[in-house]
Amino acid sequence: MSTVPDRAEVIVVGGGIVGASIAYHLTKLGRSDVVVLERHELTGGTTWHAAGLVAQLRATENLTRLAQYSLELYKTLEEETGQATGFRAPGAISLASTETRWEELRRTAAMARYLGVEAEEISTKEILDKFPMCHVDDIVGGIWLPEDGAVGPSDVTQALMKGARMGGAKLFEGTGVDDLIVENGRCVGVITDDGERIEADQVVLACGLWTRHLAAKHNVQVPLHAAHHYYVVTEPIEGLDQDWPILRDPDRFAYLKPEAGGAMLVGLFEPVANPWPSVGPPPTDKSFISLDPDSDHLAEYLPPTFDRVPIVHETGLRLIFDGPESFTPDDSYILGEAPSVPGMWIAAGFNSIGIQSAGGAGMALAHWMTEGEPHIDLADVDIRRFEPFHGTEKFLRDRTVEGLGLLYAPHWPHRQYETGRDVRRSPLHNRLEEHGAAWGSVMGWERPNFYARPELGISNEYEYSWGRQNWHEANAIEHKAVRETAGLFDLTSFAKFSVKGRDAADVLSYMSSGPVAGEVGGSVYTQWLNDKGGIEADLTISRISEREFWVIGGAGTRSRDLFAIEQAILNHPDGNGGVSEANATVTDITSAFAVLAVMGPASRDIVQSLTQADMSEEAFPFATNQQIDIGSCYVRANRMSYVGELGWELYVPTEFAVHVFDQLMEAGKPHGMELAGYHTLNSLRFEKGYRHWGHEVTPDDTPVQSGLNFAVDWDKDFRGKEALAAQKEAGNTRRLVQVAVHDESVLLHHNEPLYRNGVRVGYVTDGMWGHTVGAAVGMAWAYRPQDELDAGELATPAWIKEGEWQIELPGRMVDAKVQLRPWL
């Protein structure tokens, strides 16, 4: 056995498929000094008992791209390394037993085709042609994915590790890691279970279920928790062909995979899962862990899955398997550098899709580690997306009960989590509850999405559908009030930071593409960019004094935005080509202030009736902030708007929130002011074309492409300026456009393909019904087709104006209006 070195450039902790993939891809990027440490044997954690499915479709474009990469890698890995992978491509069929499931699957297939994934709608007869033993009497339709594959999980891991070794990496089995070496706040190595120190520039924790507990020794939250994941393998079934496709039967919470020798593997993603272990970390003294199946649990869910291939009822079971799989709070895996401990990298929490994800995830993380930032937008899996409470034992156990089942649950528009609720409350929660708030959840915050209307028979409970949901008319009332009179929003969940110090203005100015360092009392809408000009954050910054600024962002990006500010302070350009720590501090003041937004034509009269301050246009223009009195307290009033109407965001010290709320409610009565929720915030913003980070704009998109040129101050220096200027000079091949469909039977949700002159050129990012416009409105990315780009053409305003546009919905194409300007 080789001696473990005392130093390596990179240490990868964990010898599963993810760790092997990271090592493989690091060596492909020329980083040969890579050491992989595995406590027991290669694949001995979770990889060995995976079903080996390699699907291509994921929830977002980039995650689908990474899954596609995995599939292509596994196709060629045996040829490259000489190690068999067991790869085959029998294809897969996703089945729909209800019309609503069929709607979802057809929508998914349309987006798949846009992304280059073969996806065909097929009939019950065609399903039987491909899988003659399938029971189809209850089937509405199926989606045929001919390229979906399967591998031997242990085999493909061995192949990846062999490829890594060919590139210079070293594997040490039987070498566990008991702790990490953290010096001066940075991870610089590991301590093995033999007490040996191995130093490194970077350490990757890819040790599955154990990652959370190892990272927690250094106060790094890695929110994942294991659940019992069940599958059974039958005795051989006469006539069953292993080349028949994999069946996905989400309405029965199951997948069915023909195996070699005529056996059938039947796996479950049941809606109510069992977390594991009951307490504490998983054991470290075992490998190849299997659990004791819960027979009552299986008796509830297995028989209906066998109905899909009835002969299974008559076949003996060769294996009943129960193994642990790790799940995260949002069913997306975790990648990235630990925000609080640089040098510690995480790759874990693969939600039972680790085989299909490992190739792409390993490639993406290797690029990130090597280049200093992701090569594509990885916000969906970035560890910085989580809040600290996400790592608590109770939250993780509760959410895991729901999380496993969500993989096959209907993915309704606006669906809300049922577990891990009531974690964070606005100080106005009880007041809003009295007014019939229907609660949604974002980052643990309970937020009002709409308000019940008992007089119209609208309760504060969701009734999900792909059409107009039960709150549509409540949304219409709130929407109309904001456009015509006034609406009152509780936006307390906004992330809020105070940045102070001598260098605060310089730090924020370099971070921001907009002119944030203006006069005291000014407020600016701006973006933070990466080196490629992509949008890392979309927020507002208000200058409170010469040395203090308030940075206001969305609830979903609090941790990410705070980390960005901290890093900018620590690594501020010194003017001589280097960096140094700036004289500035950042304080999270999110919980110190409630936010009440009064929006609409009557907002000035409502606020003016409660304050001695002059709220006139001359005294309080747009994009300014002031401290004003309301009732018996002072608040910070910021004249900004995310709905496109006159209005103010009022930042109220938490202890005064109820007092100010009551004052506003009373003052709003004569004007017909309505309480309004987040669904209304969205329907209003779509009419005005206001972007939302993570939907319309991401780190892959630039202000030039996104129509945000107006927010860029080209006269100052800022991060990403060089790349952005080059793009501005070259012109756009893609543009963010406004879309509208004037058909009351249509709603836009997300990912609907967009066509120009019959050619698929983009997709809808998000949308809602625009009650003022009288249309389904949203935004979409439109790409100039490659054959036109070869002729030097760009996505110009004329190209957009001259096109005939359509949007693909399940079973039909609908005409759409497309333009660059907003609808109102």
PDB file of N, CA and C in Angstrom, residues 77-86 154-160 162:
ATOM      1  N   LEU A  77     -16.651   6.801 -21.417  1.00  0.00           N
ATOM      2  CA  LEU A  77     -15.678   6.585 -20.347  1.00  0.00           C
ATOM      3  C   LEU A  77     -14.981   5.238 -20.454  1.00  0.00           C
ATOM      4  N   GLU A  78     -15.722   4.209 -20.860  1.00  0.00           N
ATOM      5  CA  GLU A  78     -15.099   2.895 -20.990  1.00  0.00           C
ATOM      6  C   GLU A  78     -14.036   2.903 -22.083  1.00  0.00           C
ATOM      7  N   GLU A  79     -14.336   3.558 -23.199  1.00  0.00           N
ATOM      8  CA  GLU A  79     -13.359   3.635 -24.288  1.00  0.00           C
ATOM      9  C   GLU A  79     -12.102   4.361 -23.842  1.00  0.00           C
ATOM     10  N   GLU A  80     -12.272   5.408 -23.008  1.00  0.00           N
ATOM     11  CA  GLU A  80     -11.116   6.186 -22.554  1.00  0.00           C
ATOM     12  C   GLU A  80     -10.261   5.428 -21.558  1.00  0.00           C
ATOM     13  N   THR A  81     -10.905   4.733 -20.624  1.00  0.00           N
ATOM     14  CA  THR A  81     -10.172   4.158 -19.497  1.00  0.00           C
ATOM     15  C   THR A  81      -9.955   2.653 -19.584  1.00  0.00           C
ATOM     16  N   GLY A  82     -10.750   1.977 -20.426  1.00  0.00           N
ATOM     17  CA  GLY A  82     -10.674   0.523 -20.475  1.00  0.00           C
ATOM     18  C   GLY A  82     -11.444  -0.150 -19.365  1.00  0.00           C
ATOM     19  N   GLN A  83     -12.099   0.626 -18.517  1.00  0.00           N
ATOM     20  CA  GLN A  83     -12.878   0.089 -17.406  1.00  0.00           C
ATOM     21  C   GLN A  83     -14.355   0.083 -17.801  1.00  0.00           C
ATOM     22  N   ALA A  84     -14.980  -1.080 -17.724  1.00  0.00           N
ATOM     23  CA  ALA A  84     -16.391  -1.191 -18.075  1.00  0.00           C
ATOM     24  C   ALA A  84     -17.237  -0.320 -17.151  1.00  0.00           C
ATOM     25  N   THR A  85     -18.281   0.278 -17.701  1.00  0.00           N
ATOM     26  CA  THR A  85     -19.186   1.126 -16.916  1.00  0.00           C
ATOM     27  C   THR A  85     -20.600   0.553 -16.855  1.00  0.00           C
ATOM     28  N   GLY A  86     -20.886  -0.441 -17.679  1.00  0.00           N
ATOM     29  CA  GLY A  86     -22.243  -0.980 -17.731  1.00  0.00           C
ATOM     30  C   GLY A  86     -23.226  -0.041 -18.397  1.00  0.00           C
ATOM     31  N   SER A 154     -21.167   1.200  -9.358  1.00  0.00           N
ATOM     32  CA  SER A 154     -19.806   0.900  -8.920  1.00  0.00           C
ATOM     33  C   SER A 154     -18.841   0.878 -10.096  1.00  0.00           C
ATOM     34  N   ASP A 155     -19.309   0.363 -11.228  1.00  0.00           N
ATOM     35  CA  ASP A 155     -18.449   0.285 -12.408  1.00  0.00           C
ATOM     36  C   ASP A 155     -18.045   1.673 -12.904  1.00  0.00           C
ATOM     37  N   VAL A 156     -19.014   2.585 -13.017  1.00  0.00           N
ATOM     38  CA  VAL A 156     -18.690   3.903 -13.546  1.00  0.00           C
ATOM     39  C   VAL A 156     -17.822   4.683 -12.562  1.00  0.00           C
ATOM     40  N   THR A 157     -17.985   4.415 -11.270  1.00  0.00           N
ATOM     41  CA  THR A 157     -17.113   5.051 -10.277  1.00  0.00           C
ATOM     42  C   THR A 157     -15.680   4.561 -10.435  1.00  0.00           C
ATOM     43  N   GLN A 158     -15.534   3.266 -10.616  1.00  0.00           N
ATOM     44  CA  GLN A 158     -14.195   2.714 -10.843  1.00  0.00           C
ATOM     45  C   GLN A 158     -13.566   3.316 -12.099  1.00  0.00           C
ATOM     46  N   ALA A 159     -14.387   3.513 -13.138  1.00  0.00           N
ATOM     47  CA  ALA A 159     -13.860   4.082 -14.376  1.00  0.00           C
ATOM     48  C   ALA A 159     -13.419   5.528 -14.172  1.00  0.00           C
ATOM     49  N   LEU A 160     -14.230   6.307 -13.452  1.00  0.00           N
ATOM     50  CA  LEU A 160     -13.840   7.698 -13.176  1.00  0.00           C
ATOM     51  C   LEU A 160     -12.548   7.746 -12.362  1.00  0.00           C
ATOM     52  N   LYS A 162     -10.246   5.457 -12.240  1.00  0.00           N
ATOM     53  CA  LYS A 162      -9.124   5.036 -13.086  1.00  0.00           C
ATOM     54  C   LYS A 162      -8.682   6.185 -13.975  1.00  0.00           C
TER      55      LYS A 162
END
